[in-house]
């Protein structure tokens, strides 16, 4: 089953920062589609619920050095 | 005792976590200043170096970590470059330069993040306008429930001073509602039975009972916010070009720096190249301009599509207006009735009988006038008030026609009491072989020169009356045309009315060009034709003129608050039915386009200047970083001007 979740990252300080997080999420297990927007700080992830828990996405974002908020 | 020892560190930690970037930048700055000052004292060299390295490590830890992830994810960017430069500087013993670069960069990042946070949270503030709970009438009792759990059709009670929790229709009560959060109108709007109200607006005076039509994420405000975010996220071709460029640019800068070192053997020069080559201002500038502009527009009740659309809107040089309901109020009323051979009242009644079943907006005006007025009172008192059976104000009953046919764009042909009644324009009468006498012609011409639409009434092939219908121009119209002209934008008016009526309206508002007697499909063709030499914006209500809005380079829908299709499809949607916002929307688009170019120019000029400075050895690591960060803050500041446009 695939589902969509959203986060809000308010501390992107450059467009590359957003691309980096996007790449990192793309490479995470169970992720089907990722959108990360520098302009609004919106992160949208479509993922397979049987493979991954959305909490791990928050950890991935933190690991890259940014602060995710639940949208 | 235990309380204090446990609470203090966590609170301190929480404060630190919240202000991490600021704390880091400040600490790094203090260490840098300290290390640099002690360096002046003889014998303290080692201490100075140690402190400067510490400054670089404290300030650089986060940057290096993010740089590491850039490398890992193959999205080489500014943080990779800064990390390389700092490590390189320490390696060649340029300690204070390393500390300076790191400190300046972390300070810059903190300021950038702070300002971007402001633009990113602007929309959230709109969302917070909606209350979390609603008072619902359930099983005859008032219950407080979460706003998103209110179901369609349920009645919500909103007390004076409260915000509306749902979209809906007023069932009972009346009040002034401040709709600014949704439509951007500053004046409150009077609402009573049957009027639409929106979640997030503020009930200012009376108590309202509202039948819910949408709650939770299915409200107009939520749709607005979703659309605004999509607009802010959509990239224009300029932005995509810059992004693609930036992708190759960073590895290019690294390669250049290596080549420079191989050629000159000057390590400082090649490290400085890394720093000044950061693509910061170039990639940040355009999105900041666009996000600020779209956010500002949203707060003023103007929804703009982003990216490509906004870029096109910036080149608008002609605005075409649909006349009815756009330049005019769209509320036609009967201004004058003239009977020919019959009493005025009889002519009006005949017209009303024929038009009773028609859904045309002019028909409504005629039927309403026939219902309400004992006699049509004209401007100039040409019509005598006749004796009537019922007292003034009491409504007349209009009999149904026996047969009835609409002739699209011309009028109606009806049968009543064995008579054939034809009500419509000159063309329809010609089609029905009704001759129009000279005195009627003269009267029609006169009314039309006043900007009124003349509707002819014929009873059994003889003209018996003329009903003149007026649709008042909006007060704002002449000012709007003037402002557009001042901004160097041409104007045109498209209308289905005949030439004389169109001329009168065009002269009254001061419009440059007008096209009359157009059928809906003609309007689309005219928009296409105008588009050959111009970037055309078409303004309409978004429903009847949807095709011409779609054909125009920029389709602008007015009064979109109640119509979701207009919100979704128009390139720009004015939530309020307020013509006065048009010049604002057009000039803001132009200002945004200019702003994007300014930002690109600032970025390129800075890099060019720095490059020249580096090659002539005027610019070193620290000063290069300072100028670079200054240019980033300059483009952000410039872009954010649009928030206050």
CSV table of C-alpha atoms in Angstrom, one decimal, chain A residues 6 8-25 27 35-44 60-67 69 71, chain B residues 65-66 69-70 72-79 105 109-110 112-113 116-117 119-121 123-124 228-230 232-234 243 247 279-280 283-284 287-288 291 636:
chain,number,residue,atom,x,y,z
A,6,UNK,CA,4.4,15.6,4.2
A,8,UNK,CA,8.0,21.1,6.4
A,9,UNK,CA,11.7,22.1,6.5
A,10,UNK,CA,12.0,25.7,7.3
A,11,UNK,CA,15.8,25.9,7.5
A,12,UNK,CA,16.9,25.2,3.9
A,13,UNK,CA,19.4,28.0,3.3
A,14,UNK,CA,20.1,27.2,-0.4
A,15,UNK,CA,18.5,25.3,-3.2
A,16,UNK,CA,21.2,22.7,-3.2
A,17,UNK,CA,20.3,21.9,0.4
A,18,UNK,CA,16.8,20.9,-0.9
A,19,UNK,CA,18.3,18.8,-3.7
A,20,UNK,CA,20.6,17.0,-1.3
A,21,UNK,CA,17.7,16.0,1.0
A,22,UNK,CA,15.7,15.0,-2.1
A,23,UNK,CA,18.5,12.7,-3.2
A,24,UNK,CA,18.9,11.2,0.2
A,25,UNK,CA,15.2,10.4,0.5
A,27,UNK,CA,17.7,6.5,-2.0
A,35,UNK,CA,9.3,16.2,-3.9
A,36,UNK,CA,11.5,18.7,-2.0
A,37,UNK,CA,10.9,22.4,-2.6
A,38,UNK,CA,13.4,25.0,-1.6
A,39,UNK,CA,10.9,27.8,-2.0
A,40,UNK,CA,8.3,26.6,0.4
A,41,UNK,CA,10.3,24.1,2.4
A,42,UNK,CA,7.7,21.4,1.6
A,43,UNK,CA,8.7,17.8,1.5
A,44,UNK,CA,6.3,15.3,0.0
A,60,UNK,CA,16.9,10.9,7.2
A,61,UNK,CA,16.2,14.7,6.9
A,62,UNK,CA,17.8,15.4,10.3
A,63,UNK,CA,20.8,13.3,9.3
A,64,UNK,CA,21.4,15.7,6.4
A,65,UNK,CA,21.5,18.5,8.8
A,66,UNK,CA,18.0,20.0,8.6
A,67,UNK,CA,15.0,20.2,10.9
A,69,UNK,CA,8.5,19.5,11.1
A,71,UNK,CA,3.1,19.2,8.2
B,65,UNK,CA,28.4,17.5,7.6
B,66,UNK,CA,26.0,19.0,5.0
B,69,UNK,CA,26.0,14.7,2.3
B,70,UNK,CA,26.2,16.8,-0.8
B,72,UNK,CA,27.5,11.5,-1.0
B,73,UNK,CA,24.3,12.4,-2.9
B,74,UNK,CA,26.2,13.9,-5.8
B,75,UNK,CA,24.6,17.3,-5.4
B,76,UNK,CA,27.9,19.2,-5.1
B,77,UNK,CA,27.1,22.7,-3.8
B,78,UNK,CA,28.2,25.7,-1.8
B,79,UNK,CA,28.8,23.7,1.4
B,105,UNK,CA,29.5,31.7,5.9
B,109,UNK,CA,23.5,31.0,6.3
B,110,UNK,CA,21.8,31.9,9.6
B,112,UNK,CA,19.4,33.5,4.9
B,113,UNK,CA,17.6,30.8,6.8
B,116,UNK,CA,13.6,32.4,4.1
B,117,UNK,CA,11.7,31.0,7.1
B,119,UNK,CA,8.6,33.8,3.6
B,120,UNK,CA,8.0,30.1,4.1
B,121,UNK,CA,5.7,30.7,7.1
B,123,UNK,CA,1.1,31.1,4.3
B,124,UNK,CA,1.0,29.1,7.6
B,228,UNK,CA,-0.4,29.4,-3.8
B,229,UNK,CA,2.2,26.7,-2.7
B,230,UNK,CA,2.0,25.0,-6.0
B,232,UNK,CA,5.6,29.1,-5.4
B,233,UNK,CA,7.1,25.7,-6.2
B,234,UNK,CA,6.6,25.9,-9.9
B,243,UNK,CA,19.5,25.2,-11.7
B,247,UNK,CA,24.7,21.7,-11.4
B,279,UNK,CA,26.7,29.9,-6.9
B,280,UNK,CA,24.8,31.4,-3.9
B,283,UNK,CA,20.4,30.3,-7.4
B,284,UNK,CA,18.7,31.9,-4.5
B,287,UNK,CA,13.0,31.8,-6.1
B,288,UNK,CA,13.1,34.5,-3.4
B,291,UNK,CA,7.9,33.4,-3.5
B,636,UNK,CA,17.3,38.1,-0.7
